[in-house]
XYZ file of C-alpha atoms in Angstrom:
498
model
C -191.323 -8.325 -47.039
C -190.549 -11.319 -44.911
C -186.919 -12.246 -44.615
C -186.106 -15.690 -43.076
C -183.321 -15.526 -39.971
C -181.213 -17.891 -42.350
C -181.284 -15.282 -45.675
C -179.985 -12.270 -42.667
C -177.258 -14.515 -41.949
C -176.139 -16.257 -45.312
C -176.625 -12.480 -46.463
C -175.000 -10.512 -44.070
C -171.839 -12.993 -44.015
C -171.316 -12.487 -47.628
C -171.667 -8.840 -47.142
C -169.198 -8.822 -44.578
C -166.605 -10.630 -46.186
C -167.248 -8.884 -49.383
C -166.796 -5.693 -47.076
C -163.577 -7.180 -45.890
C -162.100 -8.311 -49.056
C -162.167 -4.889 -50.663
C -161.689 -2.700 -47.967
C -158.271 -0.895 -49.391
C -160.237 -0.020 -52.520
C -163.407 0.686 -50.376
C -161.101 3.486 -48.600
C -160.440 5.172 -51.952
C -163.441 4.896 -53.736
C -165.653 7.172 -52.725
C -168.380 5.964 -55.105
C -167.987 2.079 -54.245
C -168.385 3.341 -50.491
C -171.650 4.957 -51.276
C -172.652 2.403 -53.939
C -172.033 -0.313 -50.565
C -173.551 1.679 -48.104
C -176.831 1.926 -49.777
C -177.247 -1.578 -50.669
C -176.737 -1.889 -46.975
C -179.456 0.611 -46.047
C -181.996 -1.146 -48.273
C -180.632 -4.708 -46.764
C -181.424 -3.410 -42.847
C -184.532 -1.427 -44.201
C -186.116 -4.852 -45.297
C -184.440 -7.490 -43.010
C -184.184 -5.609 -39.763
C -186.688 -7.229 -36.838
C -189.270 -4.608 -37.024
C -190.502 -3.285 -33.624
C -193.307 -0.573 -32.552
C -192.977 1.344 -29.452
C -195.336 0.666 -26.839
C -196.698 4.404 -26.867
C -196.991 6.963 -29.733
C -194.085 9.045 -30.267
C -194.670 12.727 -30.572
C -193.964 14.166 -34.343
C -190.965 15.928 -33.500
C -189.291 13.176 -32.318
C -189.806 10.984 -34.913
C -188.223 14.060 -36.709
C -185.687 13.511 -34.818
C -184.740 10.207 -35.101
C -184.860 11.190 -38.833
C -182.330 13.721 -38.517
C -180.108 11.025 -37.119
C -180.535 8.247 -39.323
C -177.939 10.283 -41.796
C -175.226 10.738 -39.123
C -174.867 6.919 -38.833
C -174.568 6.414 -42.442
C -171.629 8.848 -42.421
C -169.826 7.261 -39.984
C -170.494 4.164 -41.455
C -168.716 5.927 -44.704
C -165.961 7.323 -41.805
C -165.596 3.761 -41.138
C -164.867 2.321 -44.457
C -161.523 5.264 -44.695
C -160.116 4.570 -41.948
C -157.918 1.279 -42.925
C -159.269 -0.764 -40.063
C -158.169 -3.837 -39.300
C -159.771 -6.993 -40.798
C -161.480 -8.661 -37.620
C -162.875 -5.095 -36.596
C -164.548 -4.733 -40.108
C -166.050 -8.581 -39.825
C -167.053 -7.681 -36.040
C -169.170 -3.936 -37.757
C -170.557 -6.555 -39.771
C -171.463 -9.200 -37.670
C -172.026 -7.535 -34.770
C -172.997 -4.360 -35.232
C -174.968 -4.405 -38.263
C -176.693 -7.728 -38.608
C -176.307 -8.683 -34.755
C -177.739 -5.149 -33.278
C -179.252 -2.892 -36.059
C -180.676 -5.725 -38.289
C -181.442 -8.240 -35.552
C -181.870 -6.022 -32.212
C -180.302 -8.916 -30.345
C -181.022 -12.587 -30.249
C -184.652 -13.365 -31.160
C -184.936 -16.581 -29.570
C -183.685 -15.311 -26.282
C -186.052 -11.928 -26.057
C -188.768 -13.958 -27.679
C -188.683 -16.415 -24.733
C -188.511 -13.664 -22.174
C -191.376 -11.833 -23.958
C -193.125 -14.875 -23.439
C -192.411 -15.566 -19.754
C -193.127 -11.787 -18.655
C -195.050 -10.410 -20.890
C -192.430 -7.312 -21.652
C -189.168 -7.197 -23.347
C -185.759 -8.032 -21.560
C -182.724 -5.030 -21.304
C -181.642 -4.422 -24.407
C -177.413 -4.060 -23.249
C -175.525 -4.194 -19.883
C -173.002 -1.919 -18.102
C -170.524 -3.760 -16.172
C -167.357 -1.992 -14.444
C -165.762 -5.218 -13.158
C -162.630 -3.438 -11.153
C -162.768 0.049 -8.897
C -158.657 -0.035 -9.467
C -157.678 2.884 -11.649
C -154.394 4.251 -12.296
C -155.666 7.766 -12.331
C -157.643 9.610 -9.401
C -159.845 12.225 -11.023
C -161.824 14.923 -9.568
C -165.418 14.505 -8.780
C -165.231 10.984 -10.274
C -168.658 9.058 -9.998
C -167.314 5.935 -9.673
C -165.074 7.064 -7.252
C -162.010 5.217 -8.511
C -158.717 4.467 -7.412
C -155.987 2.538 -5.997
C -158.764 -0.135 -4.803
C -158.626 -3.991 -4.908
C -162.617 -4.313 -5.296
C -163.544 -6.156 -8.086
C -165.492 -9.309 -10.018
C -164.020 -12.632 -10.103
C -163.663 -13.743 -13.239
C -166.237 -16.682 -13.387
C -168.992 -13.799 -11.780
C -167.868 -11.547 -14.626
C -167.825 -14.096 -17.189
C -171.508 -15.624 -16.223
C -173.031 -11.779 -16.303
C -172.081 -12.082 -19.604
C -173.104 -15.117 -20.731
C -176.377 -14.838 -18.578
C -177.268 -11.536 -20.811
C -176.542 -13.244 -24.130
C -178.787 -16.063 -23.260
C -181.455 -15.064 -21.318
C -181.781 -11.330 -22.778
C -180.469 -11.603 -26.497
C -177.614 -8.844 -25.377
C -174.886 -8.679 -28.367
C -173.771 -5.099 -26.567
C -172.227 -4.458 -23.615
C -170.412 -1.506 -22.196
C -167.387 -2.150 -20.068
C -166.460 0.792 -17.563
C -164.645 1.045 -14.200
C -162.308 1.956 -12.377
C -160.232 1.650 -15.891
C -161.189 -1.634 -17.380
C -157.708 -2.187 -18.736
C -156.647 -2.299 -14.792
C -158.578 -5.036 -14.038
C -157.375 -8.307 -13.597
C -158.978 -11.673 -11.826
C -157.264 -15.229 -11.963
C -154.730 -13.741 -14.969
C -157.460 -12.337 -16.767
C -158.613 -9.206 -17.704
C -161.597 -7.274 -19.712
C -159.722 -7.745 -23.291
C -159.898 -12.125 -22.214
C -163.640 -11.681 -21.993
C -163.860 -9.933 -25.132
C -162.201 -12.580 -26.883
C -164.680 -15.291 -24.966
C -167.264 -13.716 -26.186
C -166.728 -13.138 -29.911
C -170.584 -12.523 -30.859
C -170.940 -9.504 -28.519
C -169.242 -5.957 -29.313
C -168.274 -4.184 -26.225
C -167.611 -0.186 -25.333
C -165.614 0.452 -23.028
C -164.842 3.655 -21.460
C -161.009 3.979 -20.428
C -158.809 6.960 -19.635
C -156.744 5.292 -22.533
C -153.219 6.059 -20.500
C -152.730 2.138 -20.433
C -153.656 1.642 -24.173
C -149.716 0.614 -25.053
C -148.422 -1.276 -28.715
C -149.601 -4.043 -27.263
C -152.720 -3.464 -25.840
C -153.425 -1.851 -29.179
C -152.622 -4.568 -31.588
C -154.812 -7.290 -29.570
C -157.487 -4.962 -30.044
C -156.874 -5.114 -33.513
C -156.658 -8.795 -33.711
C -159.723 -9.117 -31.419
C -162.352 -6.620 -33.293
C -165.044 -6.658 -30.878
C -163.689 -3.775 -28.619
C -163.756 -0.197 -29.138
C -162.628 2.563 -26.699
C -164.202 5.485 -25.875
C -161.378 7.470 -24.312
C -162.041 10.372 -21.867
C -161.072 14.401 -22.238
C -162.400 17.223 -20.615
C -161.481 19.946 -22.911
C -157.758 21.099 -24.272
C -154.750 20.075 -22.223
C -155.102 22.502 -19.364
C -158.556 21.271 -18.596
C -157.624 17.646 -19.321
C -154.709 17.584 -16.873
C -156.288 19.486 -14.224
C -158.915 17.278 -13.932
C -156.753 13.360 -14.969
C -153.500 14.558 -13.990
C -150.534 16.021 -15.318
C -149.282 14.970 -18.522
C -152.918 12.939 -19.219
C -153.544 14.910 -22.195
C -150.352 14.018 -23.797
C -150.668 9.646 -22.700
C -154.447 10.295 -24.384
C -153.018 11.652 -28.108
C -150.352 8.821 -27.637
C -153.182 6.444 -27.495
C -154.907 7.437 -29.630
C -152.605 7.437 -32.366
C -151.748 3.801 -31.682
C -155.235 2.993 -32.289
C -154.747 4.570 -35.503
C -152.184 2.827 -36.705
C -153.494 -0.624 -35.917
C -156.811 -0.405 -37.003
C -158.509 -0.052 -34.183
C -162.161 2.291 -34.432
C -162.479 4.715 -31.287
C -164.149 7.748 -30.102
C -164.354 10.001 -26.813
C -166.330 10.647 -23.797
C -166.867 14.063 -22.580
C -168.082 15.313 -19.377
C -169.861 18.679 -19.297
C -169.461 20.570 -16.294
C -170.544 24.508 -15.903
C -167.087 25.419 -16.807
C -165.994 23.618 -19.965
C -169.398 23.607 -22.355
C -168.115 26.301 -24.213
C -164.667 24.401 -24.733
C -166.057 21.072 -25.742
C -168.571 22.515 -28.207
C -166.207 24.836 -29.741
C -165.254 24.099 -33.688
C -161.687 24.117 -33.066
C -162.543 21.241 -30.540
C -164.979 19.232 -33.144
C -162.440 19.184 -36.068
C -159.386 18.001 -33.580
C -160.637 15.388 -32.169
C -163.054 14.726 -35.029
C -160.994 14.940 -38.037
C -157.476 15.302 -37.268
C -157.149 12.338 -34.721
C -159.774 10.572 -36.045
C -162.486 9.819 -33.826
C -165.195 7.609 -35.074
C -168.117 8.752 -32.397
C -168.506 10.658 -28.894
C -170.545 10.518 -26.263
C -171.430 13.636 -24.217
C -172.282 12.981 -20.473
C -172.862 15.750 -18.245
C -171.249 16.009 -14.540
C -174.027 14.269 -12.355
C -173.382 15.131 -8.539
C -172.808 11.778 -7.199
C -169.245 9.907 -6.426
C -166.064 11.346 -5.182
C -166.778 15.179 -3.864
C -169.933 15.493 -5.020
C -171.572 19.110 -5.845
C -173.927 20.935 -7.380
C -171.971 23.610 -8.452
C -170.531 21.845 -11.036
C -173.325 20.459 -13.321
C -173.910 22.778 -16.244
C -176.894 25.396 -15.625
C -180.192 24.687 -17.034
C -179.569 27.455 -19.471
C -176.451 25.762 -20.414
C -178.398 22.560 -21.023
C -180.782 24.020 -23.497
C -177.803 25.723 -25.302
C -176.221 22.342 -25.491
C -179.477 20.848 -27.026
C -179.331 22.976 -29.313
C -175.240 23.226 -30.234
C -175.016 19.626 -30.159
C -177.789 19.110 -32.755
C -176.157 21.815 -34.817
C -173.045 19.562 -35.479
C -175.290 16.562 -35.952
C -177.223 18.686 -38.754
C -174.075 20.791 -40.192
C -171.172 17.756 -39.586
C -172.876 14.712 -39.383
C -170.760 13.863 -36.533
C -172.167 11.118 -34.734
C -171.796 12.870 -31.109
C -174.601 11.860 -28.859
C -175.812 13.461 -25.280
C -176.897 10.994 -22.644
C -179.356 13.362 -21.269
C -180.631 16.061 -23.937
C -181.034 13.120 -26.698
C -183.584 11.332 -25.063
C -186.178 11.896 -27.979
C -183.767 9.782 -29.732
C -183.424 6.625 -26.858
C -187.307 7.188 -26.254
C -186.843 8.524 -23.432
C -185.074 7.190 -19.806
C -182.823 4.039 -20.389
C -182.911 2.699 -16.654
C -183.476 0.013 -15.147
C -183.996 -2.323 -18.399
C -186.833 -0.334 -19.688
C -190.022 -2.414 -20.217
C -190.173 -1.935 -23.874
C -186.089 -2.847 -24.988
C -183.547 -0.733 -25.330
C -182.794 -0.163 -21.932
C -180.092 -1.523 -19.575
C -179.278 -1.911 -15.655
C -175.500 -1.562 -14.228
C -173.549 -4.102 -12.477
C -170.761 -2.754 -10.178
C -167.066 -4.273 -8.866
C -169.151 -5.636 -5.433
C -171.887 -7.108 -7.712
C -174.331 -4.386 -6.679
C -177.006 -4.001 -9.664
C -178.205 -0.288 -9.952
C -181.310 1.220 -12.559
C -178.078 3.296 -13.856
C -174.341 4.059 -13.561
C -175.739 7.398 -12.290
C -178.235 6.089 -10.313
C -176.041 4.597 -7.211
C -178.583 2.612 -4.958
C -178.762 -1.013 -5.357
C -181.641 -3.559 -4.677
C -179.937 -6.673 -5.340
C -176.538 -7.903 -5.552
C -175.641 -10.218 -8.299
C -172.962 -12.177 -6.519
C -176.015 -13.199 -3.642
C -178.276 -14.065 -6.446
C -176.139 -16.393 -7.666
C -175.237 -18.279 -4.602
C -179.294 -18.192 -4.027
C -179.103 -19.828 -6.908
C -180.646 -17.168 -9.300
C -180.215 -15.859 -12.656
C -180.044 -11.964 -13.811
C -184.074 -12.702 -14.413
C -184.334 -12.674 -10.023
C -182.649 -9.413 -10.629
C -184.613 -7.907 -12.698
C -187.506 -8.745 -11.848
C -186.879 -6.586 -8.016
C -189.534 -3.732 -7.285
C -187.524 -1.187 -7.188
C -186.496 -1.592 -11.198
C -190.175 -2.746 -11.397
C -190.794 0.874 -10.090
C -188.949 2.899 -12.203
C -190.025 0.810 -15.405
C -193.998 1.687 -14.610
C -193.082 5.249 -13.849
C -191.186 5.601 -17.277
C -194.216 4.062 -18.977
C -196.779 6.437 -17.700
C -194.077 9.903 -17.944
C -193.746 8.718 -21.885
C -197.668 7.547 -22.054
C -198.770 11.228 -20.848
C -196.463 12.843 -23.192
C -193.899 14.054 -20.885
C -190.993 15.970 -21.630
C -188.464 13.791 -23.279
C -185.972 16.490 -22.633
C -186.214 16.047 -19.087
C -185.873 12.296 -18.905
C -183.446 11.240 -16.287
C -185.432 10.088 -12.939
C -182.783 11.052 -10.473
C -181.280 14.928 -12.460
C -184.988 15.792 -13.701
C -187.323 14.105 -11.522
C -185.394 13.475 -8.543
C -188.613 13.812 -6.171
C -190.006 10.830 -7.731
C -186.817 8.915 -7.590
C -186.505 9.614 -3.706
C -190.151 8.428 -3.763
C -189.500 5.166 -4.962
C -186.328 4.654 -3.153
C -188.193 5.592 0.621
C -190.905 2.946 -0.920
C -188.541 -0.061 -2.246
C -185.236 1.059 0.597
C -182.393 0.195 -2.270
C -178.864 0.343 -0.982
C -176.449 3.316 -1.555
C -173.971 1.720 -3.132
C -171.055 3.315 -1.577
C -171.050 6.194 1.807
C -171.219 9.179 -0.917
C -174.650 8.037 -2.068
C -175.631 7.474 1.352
C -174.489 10.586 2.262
C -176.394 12.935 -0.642
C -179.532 10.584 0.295
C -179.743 12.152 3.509
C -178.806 15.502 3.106
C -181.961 17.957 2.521
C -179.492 20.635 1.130
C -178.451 18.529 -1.696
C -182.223 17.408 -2.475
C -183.378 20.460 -2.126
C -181.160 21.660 -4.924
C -182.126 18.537 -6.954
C -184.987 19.549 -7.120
C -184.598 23.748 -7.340
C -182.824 22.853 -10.936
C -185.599 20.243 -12.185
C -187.590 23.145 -11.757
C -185.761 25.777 -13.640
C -185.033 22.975 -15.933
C -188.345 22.064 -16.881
C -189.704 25.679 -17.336
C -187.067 26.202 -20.152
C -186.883 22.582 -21.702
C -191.083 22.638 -21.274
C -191.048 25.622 -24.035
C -188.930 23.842 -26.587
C -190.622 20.210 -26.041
C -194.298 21.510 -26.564
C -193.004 24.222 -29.306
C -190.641 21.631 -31.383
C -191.816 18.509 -30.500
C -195.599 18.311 -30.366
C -195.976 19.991 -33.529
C -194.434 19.463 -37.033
C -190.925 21.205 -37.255
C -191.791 23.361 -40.193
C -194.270 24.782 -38.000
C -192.043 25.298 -35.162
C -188.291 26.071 -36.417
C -186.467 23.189 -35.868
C -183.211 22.380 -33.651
C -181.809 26.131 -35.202
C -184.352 28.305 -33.506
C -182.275 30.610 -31.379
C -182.484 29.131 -27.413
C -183.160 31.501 -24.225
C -180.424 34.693 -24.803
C -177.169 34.131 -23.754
C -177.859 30.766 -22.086
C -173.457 31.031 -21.440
């Protein structure tokens, strides 16, 4: 069925405002939520922009992707009871469902990109505009602190504007430093949010600066949701953040609560706190009882402030986090996604503003453009682009993304291990090759220094190994064969991975 771009709009608007409008009754009806929410799945079923991947996905993870569709639906349904504030409920309908999931972005924009080079544009942005942050964590990758670097606000303003109208963006993630700490000519990250009313933004804070204030303008803004950062319980919270961290996060949190405001949490995995994280004590707190909409599991990568191996989970942690974390997807419908072990459901590798959508590229505080916040070596800086008198197309069009685009197309073409998708954790031999061919900045002297230090890339490359042998199994097992053959997610993983 062909829907015109005016019926999306005329129809999503009324849906949203209809949405909206009943929104106390929505929270306790449980059968007007569900009769809403499927006359919404049949709307972005026939009016989303359809798109076919560039290569044939492998049966299990279209599985997969199947087994995922549900969680969004229920917190879609978690939405709708959690008394959020009017603008946030018009921005989840204007901007997340009609702008992103019906529309993927703005047609005209990609379309005219598609047309000038042949391929798709990034489908969002990363952007940490300040390195200042209140807090001084261990092992932090950005390596964060009491620094003055930063964006001015007209660079920071035109990145976003420039990926609205030249990509079709209508997502952006805001990191740092602590977004909330940064500040240029009066301004800070919540002015740009409310500049740019047609894109919804994630951004990552340690949520100790999220005050009654700071909370209410998200409210009244609706475009903004924080994704606040734990490590565990208290103990491991504060050891890591700082003493008394744990305590400023629940504060925040609850403030978000009571104005209306939709959050979730970012976890790091390290070898000592998978167990922790994972555990169903942990789930339902966060989860249920404070009310967390979404998390997103990242696992420690070795790069940024005291960098080490030791400290990223084992391989045989990994696969038991595969399969714990789909476990809660399949029993809880949480919607709690891993940056590295869901790759079947991102298609694989997101870096470096993937060739067929979807993927993104990361802007630092010096203007330094990276393939990925975990990727820290730079080709281009945006800042002398622009006074070249170049657009974010000059910078992504440099041979060193160009690089890393062709070798995600052929790994995904040849049926590699989606698994194992990162280029610099699983494949970090290939990643030095392209960075000895295209000679990319480190971005700061802890980049530089892991770059030249055969220990640490010997290592790199010591756990791809062991990685791959044990992911390998599972991808050609449950992934290039029907699950009913195979056993699904539930199959037991290696013994006592922990």
């Amino acid at each position: 069925m062909d829907v015109t771009p005016m019926f999306r709009k005329s129809f999503a608007a009324l849906g949203t405002e209809c949405m909206v409008s009943t929104a106390p009754l929505l929270a306790r009806s449980e059968a007007l939520r569900y009769s809403l929410l499927l006359a919404l799945q049949k709307y972005v079923q026939v009016a989303r922009t359809p798109t076919t991947p560039s290569f044939p996905r492998p049966v299990g993870v279209t599985q997969d992707l199947s087994e995922f569709s549900p969680v969004i639906w229920h917190t879609a349904d978690r939405i709708l009871t959690h008394h959020l504030s009017r603008p946030v409920l018009r921005n989840v309908g204007r901007n997340l469902i009609s702008g992103i999931m019906v529309e993927k972005g703005q047609q005209a924009a990609i379309s005219q990109f598609h047309h000038a080079y042949g391929i798709n544009p990034p489908g969002f942005l990363t952007i940490s505009p300040g390195k200042t942050c209140n807090l001084r964590c261990t092992g932090c990758y950005a390596n964060a602190g009491a620094d003055s670097e930063k964006l001015d606000w007209k660079t920071f303003d035109r990145i976003i504007h420039e990926a609205k109208t030249l990509w079709g963006v209508r997502f952006i993630v805001i990191s740092g430093g602590e977004p909330l700490a940064y500040r240029s000519e009066g301004k800070g990250v919540l002015d740009a949010a409310a500049k740019h009313p047609d894109v919804f933004f994630l951004m990552y804070t340690n949520g100790t600066l999220i005050n009654e204030t700071v909370a209410n303008r998200l409210a009244a803004l609706g475009n903004v949701t924080p994704a606040i950062s734990v490590e565990g319980w208290r103990e491991r919270t504060d050891e890591r953040r700082g003493a008394g961290v744990y305590d400023k996060v629940l504060d925040a949190m609850s403030r978000l609560r009571r104005a209306g405001v939709p959050f979730g949490i970012s976890l790091t995995a390290t070898r000592h706190n998978v167990e922790e994280i994972f555990s169903e004590e942990f789930i339902d707190f966060f989860f249920e009882k404070q009310g967390a909409l979404y998390g997103w599991l990242f696992h420690y990568m070795p790069i940024g402030r005291s960098f080490t191996l030791e400290l990223m989970p084992t391989p045989e942690q990994r696969v038991w986090m595969w399969q714990r974390v789909w476990e809660i997807i399949r029993q809880r419908r949480i919607f709690l996604a891993d940056f590295w072990n869901h790759g079947t459901l991102s298609d694989g590798c997101l870096a470096s503003g993937r060739s067929d959508g979807g993927g993104y590229l990361y802007i630092d505080w010096n203007g330094a453009v990276s393939p990925c916040v975990f990727v820290p070596y730079s080709p281009a800086n945006v800042r002398q682009v622009y006074a070249a008198g170049g657009t974010l197309n000059d910078v992504w069009k440099e041979p060193f993304f160009a690089g890393i685009r062709n070798w995600q197309a052929t790994y995904r073409k040849g049926m590699g291990n989606w698994l194992a998708p990162c280029i610099i954790r699983d494949h970090h031999r290939d990643l030095r090759t392209l960075i000895a061919q295209h000679e990319p900045e480190p971005t700061d002297e802890n980049a530089r220094k892991a770059l030249l230090d055969p220990e640490y890339a010997r290592g790199m490359e010591e756990y791809d190994l062991a990685y791959q042998a044990l992911s390998g199994l599972i991808w050609e097992k449950y992934y290039l064969q029907p699950r009913e053959q195979a056993g699904g997610h539930g199959t037991p993983a290696p013994k006592d991975p922990i």
